[in-house]
Each structure stands twice: as C-alpha cells, then as structure tokens.
Tab-separated table of C-alpha atoms in Angstrom:
chain	number	residue	atom	x	y	z
A	1	MET	CA	-0.217	-0.137	0.072
A	2	TRP	CA	1.505	3.264	-0.937
A	3	ARG	CA	0.027	6.917	0.785
A	4	PHE	CA	1.005	10.245	0.005
A	5	ARG	CA	1.700	12.707	3.303
A	6	PHE	CA	3.161	15.696	3.153
A	7	LEU	CA	4.967	15.612	6.455
A	8	ILE	CA	8.169	16.860	8.674
A	9	LYS	CA	9.969	13.818	8.657
A	10	GLY	CA	10.909	12.699	12.113
A	11	SER	CA	7.745	14.688	13.636
A	12	GLU	CA	5.526	13.719	16.521
A	13	GLN	CA	2.742	14.350	13.856
A	14	GLU	CA	4.371	11.813	10.974
A	15	LEU	CA	5.078	9.408	13.782
A	16	LYS	CA	1.171	9.708	14.983
A	17	TRP	CA	0.062	9.084	11.776
A	18	LEU	CA	2.591	6.066	10.890
A	19	ASN	CA	1.543	4.334	14.276
A	20	LYS	CA	-2.114	4.553	14.044
A	21	LEU	CA	-1.810	2.542	10.384
A	22	ALA	CA	0.468	0.348	12.604
A	23	LYS	CA	-2.045	-0.952	14.924
A	24	ARG	CA	-4.132	-1.299	11.771
A	25	GLY	CA	-1.678	-3.952	10.496
A	26	TRP	CA	0.093	-1.704	8.101
A	27	CYS	CA	4.027	-1.752	9.075
A	28	LEU	CA	6.181	0.943	7.196
A	29	VAL	CA	9.192	-0.418	4.795
A	30	GLY	CA	9.935	2.343	2.930
A	31	ILE	CA	10.111	6.137	1.935
A	32	HIS	CA	9.898	7.959	-1.369
A	33	GLY	CA	10.115	11.649	-1.384
A	34	ASN	CA	6.736	12.353	0.231
A	35	TRP	CA	5.420	8.800	-0.453
A	36	TYR	CA	5.227	6.390	2.057
A	37	ARG	CA	5.028	2.630	1.390
A	38	PHE	CA	3.752	0.299	3.744
A	39	LYS	CA	2.977	-3.622	3.688
A	40	HIS	CA	0.335	-5.687	5.818
A	41	VAL	CA	1.648	-7.638	8.653
A	42	ARG	CA	0.112	-10.076	11.565
A	43	THR	CA	1.791	-8.236	14.529
A	44	THR	CA	1.488	-4.567	15.970
A	45	PHE	CA	4.403	-2.787	15.602
A	46	ARG	CA	5.729	0.487	17.316
A	47	ILE	CA	7.730	2.758	14.859
A	48	PHE	CA	9.986	5.560	16.400
A	49	SER	CA	12.340	8.484	14.239
A	50	GLU	CA	15.554	9.843	14.996
A	51	TYR	CA	18.286	11.981	13.251
A	52	VAL	CA	21.573	10.226	12.896
A	53	PRO	CA	24.462	11.625	11.251
A	54	SER	CA	25.160	9.906	8.028
A	55	GLU	CA	28.184	8.565	8.390
A	56	LEU	CA	26.432	6.548	11.272
A	57	VAL	CA	23.323	5.027	9.728
A	58	THR	CA	25.411	2.175	8.222
A	59	GLU	CA	26.694	1.108	11.993
A	60	ILE	CA	23.441	1.301	13.001
A	61	THR	CA	21.278	-0.777	9.951
A	62	LYS	CA	24.247	-3.570	11.510
A	63	ALA	CA	23.320	-3.770	14.711
A	64	ASN	CA	21.753	-6.520	16.400
A	65	ARG	CA	18.691	-4.980	18.709
A	66	ILE	CA	14.941	-5.209	19.483
A	67	PHE	CA	14.455	-2.745	16.671
A	68	GLN	CA	14.374	-3.458	13.267
A	69	VAL	CA	15.178	-0.689	10.572
A	70	LEU	CA	12.365	-0.094	8.413
A	71	ALA	CA	13.436	2.981	6.413
A	72	THR	CA	15.829	5.440	6.001
A	73	VAL	CA	15.412	8.798	4.765
A	74	GLN	CA	18.283	11.265	3.242
A	75	VAL	CA	18.134	14.971	4.429
A	76	LYS	CA	20.604	17.193	2.896
A	77	LYS	CA	20.383	20.150	5.124
A	78	PRO	CA	21.441	19.389	7.405
A	79	ASP	CA	23.351	16.449	6.057
A	80	ILE	CA	21.580	13.717	8.837
A	81	GLN	CA	19.388	10.892	8.035
A	82	VAL	CA	15.797	10.168	9.536
A	83	VAL	CA	15.894	6.597	10.726
A	84	TYR	CA	12.889	4.851	11.258
A	85	THR	CA	12.540	1.990	13.755
A	86	GLY	CA	9.794	-0.486	14.754
A	87	SER	CA	9.337	-3.525	17.157
A	88	ASP	CA	6.442	-5.665	18.076
A	89	ARG	CA	8.101	-6.347	21.542
A	90	PRO	CA	5.028	-5.806	24.431
A	91	GLU	CA	7.422	-3.707	26.739
A	92	VAL	CA	8.655	-1.700	23.651
A	93	ILE	CA	4.934	-0.700	22.175
A	94	GLN	CA	4.004	0.308	25.797
A	95	ALA	CA	6.952	2.259	26.500
A	96	GLN	CA	6.937	6.013	27.164
A	97	VAL	CA	9.250	8.092	24.633
A	98	SER	CA	9.915	11.856	24.615
A	99	PRO	CA	9.420	13.661	21.025
A	100	GLY	CA	12.866	14.579	19.287
A	101	ASP	CA	14.787	17.399	19.116
A	102	PRO	CA	13.029	20.560	18.414
A	103	LYS	CA	16.002	22.242	16.858
A	104	MET	CA	16.477	19.381	14.470
A	105	ARG	CA	13.267	19.173	13.437
A	106	LEU	CA	12.794	23.065	13.192
A	107	ASN	CA	15.842	22.550	10.123
A	108	VAL	CA	14.230	19.595	8.284
A	109	ALA	CA	11.203	21.841	8.503
A	110	LEU	CA	12.744	24.659	6.994
A	111	GLY	CA	14.812	22.530	3.976
A	112	MET	CA	10.883	20.845	3.723
A	113	ARG	CA	9.449	24.199	3.056
A	114	ASP	CA	11.730	25.670	0.542
A	115	LYS	CA	11.456	22.089	-1.549
A	116	ALA	CA	7.328	22.409	-1.019
A	117	MET	CA	7.403	26.227	-2.473
A	118	ASN	CA	9.731	25.499	-5.255
A	119	THR	CA	7.783	22.347	-6.131
A	120	ILE	CA	4.596	24.744	-6.231
A	121	ASN	CA	6.458	27.457	-8.648
A	122	LEU	CA	7.408	24.967	-11.111
A	123	LEU	CA	3.516	23.788	-10.663
A	124	ILE	CA	2.478	27.065	-11.490
A	125	PHE	CA	5.285	27.802	-14.533
A	126	LEU	CA	4.459	24.255	-16.458
A	127	GLY	CA	0.411	24.923	-15.430
A	128	VAL	CA	0.729	28.624	-17.806
A	129	VAL	CA	2.899	26.697	-20.363
A	130	PHE	CA	0.473	23.729	-20.726
A	131	PHE	CA	-2.955	25.377	-20.859
A	132	GLY	CA	-1.458	28.199	-23.104
A	133	ALA	CA	-0.179	25.669	-25.519
A	134	LEU	CA	-3.702	23.815	-25.288
A	135	ILE	CA	-5.472	27.246	-25.885
A	136	PHE	CA	-3.162	27.966	-28.817
A	137	MET	CA	-3.963	24.810	-30.798
A	138	MET	CA	-7.755	24.838	-29.507
A	139	GLN	CA	-10.125	24.304	-32.938
A	140	ASN	CA	-13.798	23.291	-31.655
A	141	GLY	CA	-15.865	23.552	-28.376
A	142	ASN	CA	-15.048	20.081	-27.161
A	143	GLN	CA	-11.202	20.679	-26.768
A	144	LEU	CA	-12.461	24.138	-24.608
A	145	LEU	CA	-14.082	21.380	-22.262
A	146	MET	CA	-11.202	19.804	-21.977
A	147	ILE	CA	-8.998	22.486	-21.263
A	148	GLN	CA	-11.673	23.394	-18.594
A	149	LEU	CA	-11.587	20.094	-16.875
A	150	TYR	CA	-7.620	20.276	-17.307
A	151	MET	CA	-7.876	23.616	-15.389
A	152	LEU	CA	-10.346	22.095	-12.541
A	153	VAL	CA	-7.398	19.203	-11.975
A	154	GLY	CA	-4.440	21.784	-12.329
A	155	ILE	CA	-6.028	23.943	-9.308
A	156	TYR	CA	-6.948	20.976	-7.137
A	157	VAL	CA	-3.417	19.923	-7.510
A	158	LEU	CA	-2.076	23.109	-6.556
A	159	PHE	CA	-4.656	23.761	-3.678
A	160	ARG	CA	-3.570	20.519	-2.250
A	161	PHE	CA	-0.075	21.774	-2.195
A	162	TRP	CA	-0.437	24.929	-0.994
A	163	ARG	CA	-2.654	23.278	1.642
A	164	SER	CA	0.281	20.751	2.452
A	165	ALA	CA	2.686	23.966	2.721
A	166	LYS	CA	0.550	25.583	5.061
A	167	ASN	CA	-0.208	23.048	7.327
A	168	LEU	CA	4.278	22.388	7.248
A	169	GLN	CA	4.329	26.609	7.910
A	170	GLN	CA	2.111	25.994	11.002
A	171	GLN	CA	3.981	23.651	12.439
A	172	ILE	CA	7.251	25.671	11.657
A	173	VAL	CA	5.553	28.689	13.734
A	174	VAL	CA	5.269	26.016	16.859
A	175	LEU	CA	9.007	25.280	16.410
A	176	ARG	CA	10.289	28.253	16.280
A	177	ARG	CA	8.966	29.344	18.941
A	178	GLU	CA	9.535	26.694	20.890
A	179	THR	CA	13.326	26.707	20.163
A	180	ARG	CA	13.071	30.716	20.130
A	181	ASP	CA	14.899	30.349	16.328
A	182	TYR	CA	13.732	33.567	14.726
A	183	ASP	CA	16.818	33.943	12.362
A	184	GLY	CA	15.509	34.124	8.774
A	185	ALA	CA	11.731	34.470	9.388
A	186	TRP	CA	9.674	37.025	8.645
A	187	MET	CA	7.355	38.468	11.577
A	188	PRO	CA	5.226	40.596	11.536
A	189	THR	CA	4.965	43.366	14.307
A	190	MET	CA	2.126	44.019	16.859
A	191	HIS	CA	1.691	47.187	18.733
A	192	VAL	CA	1.104	46.310	22.435
A	193	TYR	CA	-0.003	48.950	24.800
A	194	ILE	CA	-0.549	48.226	28.452
A	195	GLU	CA	-1.687	50.793	31.335
A	196	PRO	CA	-1.299	51.118	34.022
A	197	LEU	CA	2.287	50.202	34.745
A	198	THR	CA	4.524	51.528	37.158
A	199	ALA	CA	7.959	50.288	35.272
A	200	GLY	CA	8.970	48.831	31.559
A	201	LEU	CA	8.609	45.343	30.974
A	202	ASP	CA	11.157	42.613	31.229
A	203	THR	CA	11.231	42.022	27.567
A	204	GLU	CA	14.394	39.523	28.126
A	205	ALA	CA	11.741	37.537	29.579
A	206	LEU	CA	9.269	37.346	27.486
A	207	LYS	CA	11.763	36.405	24.577
A	208	SER	CA	9.847	33.385	23.811
A	209	LEU	CA	7.045	35.574	21.782
A	210	GLY	CA	9.909	37.573	19.818
A	211	ARG	CA	11.719	40.485	19.556
A	212	TRP	CA	10.182	43.510	21.484
A	213	ARG	CA	11.258	47.549	20.974
A	214	LEU	CA	9.944	49.844	23.280
A	215	VAL	CA	8.247	52.673	21.627
A	216	GLY	CA	7.555	55.353	24.576
A	217	HIS	CA	5.508	55.300	27.685
A	218	SER	CA	3.081	57.988	28.982
A	219	ARG	CA	2.527	60.100	32.380
A	220	LYS	CA	0.114	57.972	33.311
A	221	GLY	CA	1.918	54.464	33.145
A	222	GLY	CA	1.211	53.539	29.711
A	223	TYR	CA	3.912	51.572	27.909
A	224	LEU	CA	3.456	50.898	24.225
A	225	TYR	CA	5.612	48.259	22.786
A	226	ASP	CA	6.686	47.225	18.735
A	227	LEU	CA	6.633	43.433	18.944
A	228	GLN	CA	7.691	41.274	16.009
A	229	THR	CA	5.939	38.279	16.736
A	230	LEU	CA	4.494	34.937	14.978
A	231	ALA	CA	1.795	34.627	18.025
A	232	SER	CA	-1.802	35.870	17.701
A	233	GLU	CA	-3.118	38.861	19.514
A	234	SER	CA	-4.829	36.038	21.676
A	235	GLU	CA	-1.561	34.312	22.818
A	236	ILE	CA	0.491	37.434	23.535
A	237	LYS	CA	-2.425	38.579	25.528
A	238	GLN	CA	-2.322	35.008	27.431
A	239	VAL	CA	1.711	35.365	28.282
A	240	LEU	CA	1.319	38.874	29.619
A	241	ARG	CA	-1.501	38.613	31.797
A	242	PRO	CA	0.764	37.023	34.775
A	243	VAL	CA	3.260	39.346	34.512
A	244	VAL	CA	1.159	42.539	34.630
A	245	LEU	CA	-0.929	43.866	37.026
A	246	ASN	CA	-4.440	42.542	37.794
A	247	GLU	CA	-6.176	46.096	36.592
A	248	ALA	CA	-3.921	46.639	33.735
A	249	THR	CA	-5.380	46.715	30.335
A	250	VAL	CA	-3.289	45.230	27.897
A	251	ASN	CA	-3.983	46.027	24.018
A	252	VAL	CA	-2.571	44.068	21.211
A	253	VAL	CA	-2.979	46.281	17.665
A	254	SER	CA	-2.626	43.627	14.594
A	255	TRP	CA	0.150	44.645	12.402
A	256	LEU	CA	-2.146	45.712	9.711
A	257	GLY	CA	-3.698	48.415	12.009
A	258	LEU	CA	-2.507	51.079	13.814
A	259	ALA	CA	-1.120	52.358	17.104
A	260	PRO	CA	-3.418	53.204	19.888
A	261	ILE	CA	-5.106	56.514	19.627
A	262	GLY	CA	-4.682	58.548	22.272
A	263	TRP	CA	-1.596	58.104	24.555
A	264	PHE	CA	0.555	60.839	24.783
A	265	ILE	CA	4.386	60.244	25.524
C-alpha cells in the first residue's frame, strides 16, 4: 500500500500517523520523497524515528537489537538521515518516549518548506505553459471543455500542495517559538499597549514571544511596545497577563492596524 503525505520527517505528527496505521496492521517499509510504502503484517508494530548523522547510519542498520530498521530518509540540510525503526515487543509498544530534538525538527521542516515552495512555483510555471499551448491549439468546443477540465484538475493539485505547505508552515511557527529561533523568519509587528504599569516590561523574560522594542510611555503609566512575533493577539495577552498588574489593560493591535490612539509620550 502506498500513501502520500506531506509531513515533517521525524516529527511527532508523522509518528502519530505511522503508528495509527501500524495498529491496523500496516507497517512502514519504505519512504520515497513524500510517498510512504506499507506492508500488511500480522503483528502490531511500534514505530520510532530519530535523527542520525549520515556516517553512523550504516553502523545502526548493522546493529543487532530489538528494533528493526524499517526505512531511512536522507536530508541534505542538515546532512543527516531520518532513521525509522520498529518493534513488536510488548515492552517496547507500551514504553513512553519523548519527541526528538525540536531544533533538528525545525531545520528539517525549513528544508521541506523550501522544497515545497519550489515545487509549487514549478507547477504554476508548467501549468501556464501547458494551458497556453492548449489554448493556442484549440479548434472546437470539445477541446474547450477539455481545457476547462484540465484547469480544474490543475487547480485542485495546486490547492493540495498549498494546503500541505500551509500546514507545514504552522508546524514551523510552533517549532520556532519552542526553540526561540527566529533567524530568517518574517515576523509581523504587533503593537502592544499596556496601562497602567509602574515600570517597563522585562522583555528578556518574554523573548519566547519574539523581538520587543519600547516605543514610548505616557505620564499615566501607559507603555507602548512594538513586538515582532509569530504569536496571535490572544496568545500575546495570555503570556502577558501573569506579568502585569491585575487592573492593567493589555491592548494588542495587529500589524495591519494602527497604534492605539489617545496616548501621549
């Protein structure tokens, strides 16, 4: 059985999906790009994944242990391989395992995102060339109907890739916030206005939200900050609530809006 999934290799989401199929008797036997190959087995497998330097993969596959190496995937940036192992031993199936290194998962996800965007751009270019050629050669109404059908199929395929890329980007946002690694990320600027405050925020302790910049403060204790972040308005308020006064009001204006009106420096 073959299945197509656009998932971060070695991610928790991918493992949940693989183990869900494994409980139904479908064990992973190979991965080719975003295509996963399974075979039906009589025993239930527990599947694991780990990031391994390429030079150590050969030694791991030769090792005699309770885990069977089911598949390996080469990642170019960084130069590692994702090794998928499995076991049908009861003590392994019931074991509690923590997810892999989030920093490594982020690097793998960023590489997959770049590949996905290149694929989408290539599909758009080929689609324009293909439909342009069809329109140029169109001679009757039947061909017009075929062009419309091809366009619908093309739009559907492009939508599926776009949806997969969007899902991947959402996972990248979570990993960036977890690792606090915002290098190369485009982060919209949110305007955060808090009143009253006796002193400015300790922005070093709030780095998990993003990059802070004090714009100014009023005589009444109102502080205005610009925050470059990937968090939503509700998430910002949720993080700030425990560190400000109970009677303080927290206003967050999105990057498409304006700074609060009526405050004076």
